[in-house]
Amino acid sequence: MVDRDTDWDGVRLHVVTGKGGTGKTTVAAALALALASGGRKVLLVEVEGRQGIAQVFDLPPLPYEERRIAVAPGGGDVYALAVDPEEAMLEYMEMFYGMRRAGRALTRMGIVDFATTVAPGFRDVLVTGKTTEAVRRKDRSGRRVYDAVVLDAPPTGRITRFLNVTQEVAGLAKVGPIKNHSELVAGVLKSPETAVHFVTLLEEMPVQETLDGITELRSAGLPSGGVFINMVRESLLPQAALDSAVKGTFDVAELALGLKAAGLADGPDDATEIAEALLEEVVEHARRTELEHRERATLAEAGAPRYELPLLADGVDLAGLYELAETMRIQGAA
């Protein structure tokens, strides 16, 4: 059963992670649409340089600037930003040292790439810093510019390290702007304004990685959010038929008679052959359904809110994104 009792109204930063192949970027995009419904303004951010947002919304590659990419149901707006660590570094140098021109010179010399290679935690500080700045940003009236920010984050295996920026830069600076900046970023990431959501499939490896990720996140003092179970397939057969298939008590002869009576077979032999082939499919479907029930129960042990998103028969196009967003809204995920 899907848990729909959690209220995310106080959350401004929704971090979305998941094992590769689970549809993490698609879920992040749909969540941004759902959060923007009803006239809200939401920023969707990606940090891995894959241009996944552009692909999901069928757009040209996104530049390093915030731009509107979609209108949500009810008139809300979704903006997108593809964070470039190099450009974020230049902004950082301008903000804290007034050295944007010098930063460009360092970029040409390859110093920026060198710095973020020998200290990868610093790169994470840059991209998470840009994201949390958008969360904190206010207009002239003192109102937050964005009602919510959705971050399409790195995969589950490195999400805790990616978000645990204070620890990551501890060896880089004990005092000064870098330390102060990382602590400001960590203050947002570890606050009640942030929730880290996991995307999974009803398969053993993604489910186990999700549980491990939630445990690791909580141990680091980072706020876990909900679990989005993606690509859920509804069973097309009654439970009694599934039970019979798994136990091996399914009546093939009765199925063959039914096929012949329905005019789907030319004769008894043909009906039996079709029935036996169909039974193999039924058994496979029943075993998969049984596995999915077990994985649902395993996910429930994490004690996190769970939301189920359907497998879209026609694939994920723009219409599919809106369908997923509506499903999220109905289930209380946004």
mmCIF file of C-alpha atoms in Angstrom:
data_model
loop_
_atom_site.group_PDB
_atom_site.id
_atom_site.type_symbol
_atom_site.label_atom_id
_atom_site.label_comp_id
_atom_site.label_asym_id
_atom_site.label_seq_id
_atom_site.Cartn_x
_atom_site.Cartn_y
_atom_site.Cartn_z
ATOM 1 C CA MET A 1 0.000 0.000 0.000
ATOM 2 C CA VAL A 2 1.318 3.439 -0.904
ATOM 3 C CA ASP A 3 1.932 5.840 1.994
ATOM 4 C CA ARG A 4 0.423 9.211 1.126
ATOM 5 C CA ASP A 5 0.331 10.858 4.540
ATOM 6 C CA THR A 6 3.427 13.067 4.332
ATOM 7 C CA ASP A 7 3.062 16.799 3.725
ATOM 8 C CA TRP A 8 5.958 18.337 1.760
ATOM 9 C CA ASP A 9 4.647 21.922 1.978
ATOM 10 C CA GLY A 10 7.625 23.050 4.072
ATOM 11 C CA VAL A 11 10.185 21.587 1.681
ATOM 12 C CA ARG A 12 11.795 23.952 -0.806
ATOM 13 C CA LEU A 13 14.615 21.739 -2.114
ATOM 14 C CA HIS A 14 13.644 18.329 -3.491
ATOM 15 C CA VAL A 15 16.740 16.248 -4.272
ATOM 16 C CA VAL A 16 16.011 13.282 -6.555
ATOM 17 C CA THR A 17 18.405 10.336 -6.749
ATOM 18 C CA GLY A 18 18.218 6.724 -7.881
ATOM 19 C CA LYS A 19 20.132 3.854 -9.382
ATOM 20 C CA GLY A 20 20.939 4.208 -13.079
ATOM 21 C CA GLY A 21 18.104 3.007 -15.283
ATOM 22 C CA THR A 22 15.321 3.717 -12.793
ATOM 23 C CA GLY A 23 14.154 6.896 -14.549
ATOM 24 C CA LYS A 24 15.601 9.381 -12.070
ATOM 25 C CA THR A 25 15.642 12.357 -14.459
ATOM 26 C CA THR A 26 12.124 11.627 -15.692
ATOM 27 C CA VAL A 27 10.801 11.511 -12.126
ATOM 28 C CA ALA A 28 12.624 14.752 -11.262
ATOM 29 C CA ALA A 29 11.084 16.466 -14.300
ATOM 30 C CA ALA A 30 7.586 15.205 -13.484
ATOM 31 C CA LEU A 31 8.010 16.276 -9.853
ATOM 32 C CA ALA A 32 8.946 19.794 -10.976
ATOM 33 C CA LEU A 33 5.765 19.956 -13.068
ATOM 34 C CA ALA A 34 3.663 18.647 -10.174
ATOM 35 C CA LEU A 35 5.148 21.158 -7.725
ATOM 36 C CA ALA A 36 4.546 24.024 -10.166
ATOM 37 C CA SER A 37 0.865 23.158 -10.604
ATOM 38 C CA GLY A 38 -1.528 25.891 -9.602
ATOM 39 C CA GLY A 39 0.618 28.888 -10.399
ATOM 40 C CA ARG A 40 3.863 28.182 -8.589
ATOM 41 C CA LYS A 41 7.383 28.822 -9.895
ATOM 42 C CA VAL A 42 9.816 25.895 -9.750
ATOM 43 C CA LEU A 43 13.447 25.523 -10.805
ATOM 44 C CA LEU A 44 14.655 22.141 -12.124
ATOM 45 C CA VAL A 45 18.440 21.728 -11.838
ATOM 46 C CA GLU A 46 20.821 19.129 -13.252
ATOM 47 C CA VAL A 47 24.478 18.802 -12.290
ATOM 48 C CA GLU A 48 25.936 15.854 -14.199
ATOM 49 C CA GLY A 49 26.415 17.491 -17.600
ATOM 50 C CA ARG A 50 24.252 14.913 -19.402
ATOM 51 C CA GLN A 51 21.622 17.379 -20.679
ATOM 52 C CA GLY A 52 19.011 14.965 -19.391
ATOM 53 C CA ILE A 53 16.449 17.711 -18.769
ATOM 54 C CA ALA A 54 16.687 18.876 -22.377
ATOM 55 C CA GLN A 55 16.173 15.318 -23.599
ATOM 56 C CA VAL A 56 13.150 14.670 -21.390
ATOM 57 C CA PHE A 57 11.454 17.925 -22.469
ATOM 58 C CA ASP A 58 12.589 17.482 -26.099
ATOM 59 C CA LEU A 59 14.594 20.725 -26.100
ATOM 60 C CA PRO A 60 17.985 21.801 -27.480
ATOM 61 C CA PRO A 61 20.898 21.583 -25.012
ATOM 62 C CA LEU A 62 20.412 23.999 -22.117
ATOM 63 C CA PRO A 63 22.920 26.789 -21.484
ATOM 64 C CA TYR A 64 24.225 27.791 -18.076
ATOM 65 C CA GLU A 65 21.307 30.091 -17.305
ATOM 66 C CA GLU A 66 17.864 29.762 -15.802
ATOM 67 C CA ARG A 67 15.147 29.704 -18.431
ATOM 68 C CA ARG A 68 11.497 28.717 -18.557
ATOM 69 C CA ILE A 69 10.969 25.360 -20.254
ATOM 70 C CA ALA A 70 7.376 24.351 -19.432
ATOM 71 C CA VAL A 71 4.016 25.567 -18.174
ATOM 72 C CA ALA A 72 2.453 23.414 -15.483
ATOM 73 C CA PRO A 73 -1.276 22.693 -15.088
ATOM 74 C CA GLY A 74 -2.957 25.708 -13.540
ATOM 75 C CA GLY A 75 -0.464 28.175 -14.969
ATOM 76 C CA GLY A 76 2.689 27.423 -12.975
ATOM 77 C CA ASP A 77 6.130 27.756 -14.567
ATOM 78 C CA VAL A 78 9.031 25.313 -14.634
ATOM 79 C CA TYR A 79 12.469 26.831 -15.149
ATOM 80 C CA ALA A 80 15.597 24.766 -15.808
ATOM 81 C CA LEU A 81 19.307 25.160 -15.133
ATOM 82 C CA ALA A 82 22.131 22.898 -16.287
ATOM 83 C CA VAL A 83 24.921 23.691 -13.820
ATOM 84 C CA ASP A 84 28.393 23.940 -15.327
ATOM 85 C CA PRO A 85 31.083 23.527 -12.608
ATOM 86 C CA GLU A 86 33.517 25.789 -14.492
ATOM 87 C CA GLU A 87 31.014 28.632 -14.761
ATOM 88 C CA ALA A 88 30.002 28.069 -11.143
ATOM 89 C CA MET A 89 33.681 28.382 -10.207
ATOM 90 C CA LEU A 90 33.924 31.734 -12.009
ATOM 91 C CA GLU A 91 30.810 32.975 -10.190
ATOM 92 C CA TYR A 92 32.304 31.795 -6.926
ATOM 93 C CA MET A 93 35.555 33.696 -7.527
ATOM 94 C CA GLU A 94 33.626 36.836 -8.446
ATOM 95 C CA MET A 95 31.314 36.545 -5.439
ATOM 96 C CA PHE A 96 33.996 35.985 -2.818
ATOM 97 C CA TYR A 97 37.180 37.409 -4.311
ATOM 98 C CA GLY A 98 36.122 39.801 -7.097
ATOM 99 C CA MET A 99 38.366 37.811 -9.452
ATOM 100 C CA ARG A 100 36.149 36.729 -12.370
ATOM 101 C CA ARG A 101 38.692 37.902 -14.957
ATOM 102 C CA ALA A 102 41.508 36.126 -13.133
ATOM 103 C CA GLY A 103 39.258 33.077 -12.923
ATOM 104 C CA ARG A 104 38.905 32.978 -16.697
ATOM 105 C CA ALA A 105 42.678 33.132 -17.009
ATOM 106 C CA LEU A 106 42.978 30.232 -14.587
ATOM 107 C CA THR A 107 40.387 28.341 -16.634
ATOM 108 C CA ARG A 108 42.454 28.760 -19.800
ATOM 109 C CA MET A 109 45.470 27.429 -17.922
ATOM 110 C CA GLY A 110 43.511 24.381 -16.778
ATOM 111 C CA ILE A 111 43.850 25.267 -13.095
ATOM 112 C CA VAL A 112 40.131 24.949 -12.448
ATOM 113 C CA ASP A 113 39.990 21.408 -13.854
ATOM 114 C CA PHE A 114 43.096 20.546 -11.877
ATOM 115 C CA ALA A 115 41.613 21.884 -8.637
ATOM 116 C CA THR A 116 38.339 20.023 -8.999
ATOM 117 C CA THR A 117 40.163 16.821 -9.994
ATOM 118 C CA VAL A 118 42.497 16.687 -7.000
ATOM 119 C CA ALA A 119 39.674 17.844 -4.708
ATOM 120 C CA PRO A 120 36.417 16.430 -6.190
ATOM 121 C CA GLY A 121 34.518 17.524 -3.089
ATOM 122 C CA PHE A 122 35.131 21.103 -4.146
ATOM 123 C CA ARG A 123 33.287 20.471 -7.424
ATOM 124 C CA ASP A 124 30.313 19.217 -5.424
ATOM 125 C CA VAL A 125 30.421 22.357 -3.298
ATOM 126 C CA LEU A 126 30.253 24.456 -6.472
ATOM 127 C CA VAL A 127 27.212 22.728 -7.978
ATOM 128 C CA THR A 128 25.318 22.251 -4.710
ATOM 129 C CA GLY A 129 26.176 25.836 -3.823
ATOM 130 C CA LYS A 130 24.569 27.084 -7.017
ATOM 131 C CA THR A 131 21.463 25.019 -6.270
ATOM 132 C CA THR A 132 21.092 26.129 -2.662
ATOM 133 C CA GLU A 133 21.623 29.746 -3.709
ATOM 134 C CA ALA A 134 18.534 29.413 -5.891
ATOM 135 C CA VAL A 135 16.643 28.019 -2.878
ATOM 136 C CA ARG A 136 17.634 31.005 -0.718
ATOM 137 C CA ARG A 137 17.337 33.730 -3.373
ATOM 138 C CA LYS A 138 14.788 36.496 -2.766
ATOM 139 C CA ASP A 139 13.404 39.272 -4.924
ATOM 140 C CA ARG A 140 13.306 42.959 -3.985
ATOM 141 C CA SER A 141 10.152 42.477 -1.947
ATOM 142 C CA GLY A 142 11.876 39.856 0.187
ATOM 143 C CA ARG A 143 9.909 36.954 -1.267
ATOM 144 C CA ARG A 144 11.608 33.753 -2.418
ATOM 145 C CA VAL A 145 12.136 33.775 -6.180
ATOM 146 C CA TYR A 146 11.282 30.070 -6.484
ATOM 147 C CA ASP A 147 8.560 28.272 -4.571
ATOM 148 C CA ALA A 148 10.580 25.066 -4.896
ATOM 149 C CA VAL A 149 13.791 23.756 -6.461
ATOM 150 C CA VAL A 150 14.134 20.188 -7.780
ATOM 151 C CA LEU A 151 17.675 18.839 -8.102
ATOM 152 C CA ASP A 152 18.303 15.934 -10.478
ATOM 153 C CA ALA A 153 21.200 14.632 -8.388
ATOM 154 C CA PRO A 154 23.913 11.992 -8.959
ATOM 155 C CA PRO A 155 23.012 8.295 -8.545
ATOM 156 C CA THR A 156 22.257 6.676 -5.202
ATOM 157 C CA GLY A 157 25.736 5.228 -4.798
ATOM 158 C CA ARG A 158 27.319 8.628 -4.267
ATOM 159 C CA ILE A 159 24.429 10.811 -3.132
ATOM 160 C CA THR A 160 25.496 11.051 0.529
ATOM 161 C CA ARG A 161 29.044 12.073 -0.347
ATOM 162 C CA PHE A 162 27.714 14.565 -2.894
ATOM 163 C CA LEU A 163 25.442 16.246 -0.340
ATOM 164 C CA ASN A 164 27.732 16.028 2.674
ATOM 165 C CA VAL A 165 29.689 19.076 1.523
ATOM 166 C CA THR A 166 31.033 20.218 4.900
ATOM 167 C CA GLN A 167 32.892 16.952 5.387
ATOM 168 C CA GLU A 168 34.062 16.906 1.783
ATOM 169 C CA VAL A 169 35.837 20.280 2.002
ATOM 170 C CA ALA A 170 37.101 19.879 5.566
ATOM 171 C CA GLY A 171 40.600 19.207 4.314
ATOM 172 C CA LEU A 172 40.561 22.101 1.847
ATOM 173 C CA ALA A 173 40.010 25.017 4.190
ATOM 174 C CA LYS A 174 39.752 25.519 7.931
ATOM 175 C CA VAL A 175 38.722 29.185 7.680
ATOM 176 C CA GLY A 176 37.754 31.731 5.027
ATOM 177 C CA PRO A 177 35.223 31.940 2.181
ATOM 178 C CA ILE A 178 35.426 28.298 1.101
ATOM 179 C CA LYS A 179 34.663 27.041 4.610
ATOM 180 C CA ASN A 180 31.954 29.655 5.158
ATOM 181 C CA HIS A 181 30.357 28.890 1.791
ATOM 182 C CA SER A 182 30.341 25.127 2.387
ATOM 183 C CA GLU A 183 28.748 25.610 5.801
ATOM 184 C CA LEU A 184 26.056 27.831 4.277
ATOM 185 C CA VAL A 185 25.336 25.142 1.677
ATOM 186 C CA ALA A 186 25.267 22.412 4.332
ATOM 187 C CA GLY A 187 22.874 24.509 6.400
ATOM 188 C CA VAL A 188 20.302 24.295 3.590
ATOM 189 C CA LEU A 189 20.943 20.645 2.740
ATOM 190 C CA LYS A 190 20.545 19.468 6.329
ATOM 191 C CA SER A 191 17.533 21.656 7.106
ATOM 192 C CA PRO A 192 13.822 20.735 7.136
ATOM 193 C CA GLU A 193 13.559 22.705 3.864
ATOM 194 C CA THR A 194 15.292 19.799 2.062
ATOM 195 C CA ALA A 195 14.097 16.275 1.265
ATOM 196 C CA VAL A 196 16.096 13.630 -0.611
ATOM 197 C CA HIS A 197 13.809 11.376 -2.644
ATOM 198 C CA PHE A 198 14.799 7.986 -4.061
ATOM 199 C CA VAL A 199 13.643 6.509 -7.374
ATOM 200 C CA THR A 200 13.523 2.738 -7.684
ATOM 201 C CA LEU A 201 11.999 -0.135 -9.614
ATOM 202 C CA LEU A 202 10.388 -3.214 -8.088
ATOM 203 C CA GLU A 203 13.557 -5.207 -8.672
ATOM 204 C CA GLU A 204 16.020 -6.600 -6.146
ATOM 205 C CA MET A 205 19.121 -4.513 -6.938
ATOM 206 C CA PRO A 206 17.442 -1.066 -7.188
ATOM 207 C CA VAL A 207 15.419 -1.768 -4.035
ATOM 208 C CA GLN A 208 18.487 -2.840 -2.036
ATOM 209 C CA GLU A 209 20.459 0.175 -3.264
ATOM 210 C CA THR A 210 17.565 2.422 -2.228
ATOM 211 C CA LEU A 211 17.477 0.943 1.279
ATOM 212 C CA ASP A 212 21.259 1.257 1.602
ATOM 213 C CA GLY A 213 21.079 4.856 0.375
ATOM 214 C CA ILE A 214 18.379 5.808 2.875
ATOM 215 C CA THR A 215 20.343 4.257 5.744
ATOM 216 C CA GLU A 216 23.561 6.009 4.734
ATOM 217 C CA LEU A 217 21.766 9.323 4.275
ATOM 218 C CA ARG A 218 20.149 9.182 7.703
ATOM 219 C CA SER A 219 23.472 8.230 9.317
ATOM 220 C CA ALA A 220 25.007 11.374 7.829
ATOM 221 C CA GLY A 221 22.238 13.530 9.282
ATOM 222 C CA LEU A 222 20.753 14.330 5.884
ATOM 223 C CA PRO A 223 16.938 14.503 5.442
ATOM 224 C CA SER A 224 15.481 11.541 3.562
ATOM 225 C CA GLY A 225 12.235 12.091 1.690
ATOM 226 C CA GLY A 226 9.970 9.730 -0.218
ATOM 227 C CA VAL A 227 10.477 6.695 -2.433
ATOM 228 C CA PHE A 228 9.129 6.878 -5.975
ATOM 229 C CA ILE A 229 8.463 3.377 -7.301
ATOM 230 C CA ASN A 230 8.714 3.897 -11.048
ATOM 231 C CA MET A 231 7.414 1.931 -14.055
ATOM 232 C CA VAL A 232 4.824 -0.040 -12.091
ATOM 233 C CA ARG A 233 2.898 -2.567 -14.181
ATOM 234 C CA GLU A 234 -0.618 -3.504 -13.163
ATOM 235 C CA SER A 235 -1.408 -7.206 -13.087
ATOM 236 C CA LEU A 236 -3.816 -8.187 -15.862
ATOM 237 C CA LEU A 237 -4.924 -11.418 -14.182
ATOM 238 C CA PRO A 238 -6.897 -12.129 -11.000
ATOM 239 C CA GLN A 239 -4.910 -13.236 -7.954
ATOM 240 C CA ALA A 240 -6.423 -16.734 -8.061
ATOM 241 C CA ALA A 241 -5.027 -17.299 -11.548
ATOM 242 C CA LEU A 242 -1.604 -16.013 -10.489
ATOM 243 C CA ASP A 243 -1.579 -18.325 -7.453
ATOM 244 C CA SER A 244 -2.503 -21.319 -9.605
ATOM 245 C CA ALA A 245 0.259 -20.513 -12.092
ATOM 246 C CA VAL A 246 2.933 -20.275 -9.374
ATOM 247 C CA LYS A 247 1.735 -23.501 -7.666
ATOM 248 C CA GLY A 248 1.538 -25.402 -10.978
ATOM 249 C CA THR A 249 -2.168 -26.135 -10.604
ATOM 250 C CA PHE A 250 -3.350 -24.069 -13.576
ATOM 251 C CA ASP A 251 -5.773 -26.161 -15.683
ATOM 252 C CA VAL A 252 -4.307 -26.179 -19.223
ATOM 253 C CA ALA A 253 -7.137 -28.348 -20.587
ATOM 254 C CA GLU A 254 -9.755 -25.865 -19.372
ATOM 255 C CA LEU A 255 -7.796 -23.025 -20.951
ATOM 256 C CA ALA A 256 -7.598 -24.943 -24.245
ATOM 257 C CA LEU A 257 -11.356 -25.485 -24.220
ATOM 258 C CA GLY A 258 -11.904 -21.792 -23.612
ATOM 259 C CA LEU A 259 -9.621 -20.848 -26.523
ATOM 260 C CA LYS A 260 -11.475 -23.234 -28.847
ATOM 261 C CA ALA A 261 -14.894 -21.985 -27.695
ATOM 262 C CA ALA A 262 -13.807 -18.404 -28.332
ATOM 263 C CA GLY A 263 -12.733 -19.290 -31.865
ATOM 264 C CA LEU A 264 -9.052 -18.605 -31.116
ATOM 265 C CA ALA A 265 -7.877 -22.090 -32.151
ATOM 266 C CA ASP A 266 -8.566 -24.271 -35.171
ATOM 267 C CA GLY A 267 -8.806 -27.592 -33.348
ATOM 268 C CA PRO A 268 -8.001 -29.482 -30.136
ATOM 269 C CA ASP A 269 -4.301 -29.873 -30.910
ATOM 270 C CA ASP A 270 -3.942 -26.239 -31.898
ATOM 271 C CA ALA A 271 -5.838 -25.137 -28.794
ATOM 272 C CA THR A 272 -3.577 -27.209 -26.536
ATOM 273 C CA GLU A 273 -0.431 -25.849 -28.157
ATOM 274 C CA ILE A 274 -1.614 -22.238 -27.759
ATOM 275 C CA ALA A 275 -2.747 -22.922 -24.174
ATOM 276 C CA GLU A 276 0.664 -24.344 -23.212
ATOM 277 C CA ALA A 277 2.489 -21.346 -24.734
ATOM 278 C CA LEU A 278 0.086 -18.977 -23.025
ATOM 279 C CA LEU A 279 0.612 -20.769 -19.715
ATOM 280 C CA GLU A 280 4.361 -20.135 -19.919
ATOM 281 C CA GLU A 281 3.630 -16.413 -20.211
ATOM 282 C CA VAL A 282 1.171 -16.585 -17.308
ATOM 283 C CA VAL A 283 3.732 -18.348 -15.093
ATOM 284 C CA GLU A 284 6.397 -15.754 -15.919
ATOM 285 C CA HIS A 285 3.941 -12.935 -15.209
ATOM 286 C CA ALA A 286 2.884 -14.553 -11.931
ATOM 287 C CA ARG A 287 6.479 -14.972 -10.745
ATOM 288 C CA ARG A 288 7.286 -11.364 -11.605
ATOM 289 C CA THR A 289 4.175 -10.193 -9.749
ATOM 290 C CA GLU A 290 5.143 -12.274 -6.718
ATOM 291 C CA LEU A 291 8.655 -10.764 -6.782
ATOM 292 C CA GLU A 292 7.203 -7.253 -6.984
ATOM 293 C CA HIS A 293 4.992 -7.935 -3.939
ATOM 294 C CA ARG A 294 8.086 -9.008 -1.979
ATOM 295 C CA GLU A 295 10.036 -5.908 -3.049
ATOM 296 C CA ARG A 296 7.131 -3.654 -2.013
ATOM 297 C CA ALA A 297 7.199 -5.232 1.432
ATOM 298 C CA THR A 298 10.974 -4.754 1.611
ATOM 299 C CA LEU A 299 10.663 -1.059 0.721
ATOM 300 C CA ALA A 300 8.032 -0.607 3.431
ATOM 301 C CA GLU A 301 10.685 -1.511 6.015
ATOM 302 C CA ALA A 302 12.482 1.795 5.336
ATOM 303 C CA GLY A 303 9.572 3.715 6.842
ATOM 304 C CA ALA A 304 9.632 6.299 4.037
ATOM 305 C CA PRO A 305 6.564 7.602 2.167
ATOM 306 C CA ARG A 306 6.060 5.634 -1.048
ATOM 307 C CA TYR A 307 4.499 6.688 -4.346
ATOM 308 C CA GLU A 308 3.834 4.479 -7.369
ATOM 309 C CA LEU A 309 4.215 5.729 -10.927
ATOM 310 C CA PRO A 310 2.849 3.692 -13.837
ATOM 311 C CA LEU A 311 4.808 2.246 -16.722
ATOM 312 C CA LEU A 312 3.722 4.356 -19.697
ATOM 313 C CA ALA A 313 2.811 2.141 -22.638
ATOM 314 C CA ASP A 314 3.775 4.782 -25.203
ATOM 315 C CA GLY A 315 7.016 5.777 -23.482
ATOM 316 C CA VAL A 316 7.834 9.050 -21.770
ATOM 317 C CA ASP A 317 7.084 12.011 -24.016
ATOM 318 C CA LEU A 318 5.874 15.427 -22.880
ATOM 319 C CA ALA A 319 2.320 14.139 -22.480
ATOM 320 C CA GLY A 320 3.687 11.282 -20.395
ATOM 321 C CA LEU A 321 5.491 13.736 -18.114
ATOM 322 C CA TYR A 322 2.235 15.560 -17.444
ATOM 323 C CA GLU A 323 0.540 12.220 -16.727
ATOM 324 C CA LEU A 324 3.227 11.305 -14.200
ATOM 325 C CA ALA A 325 2.981 14.765 -12.638
ATOM 326 C CA GLU A 326 -0.762 14.354 -12.189
ATOM 327 C CA THR A 327 -0.242 10.927 -10.603
ATOM 328 C CA MET A 328 2.227 12.504 -8.145
ATOM 329 C CA ARG A 329 -0.212 15.269 -7.319
ATOM 330 C CA ILE A 330 -3.081 12.836 -6.702
ATOM 331 C CA GLN A 331 -0.912 10.682 -4.430
ATOM 332 C CA GLY A 332 0.207 13.708 -2.402
ATOM 333 C CA ALA A 333 3.839 13.793 -3.533
ATOM 334 C CA ALA A 334 3.490 17.459 -4.525
#
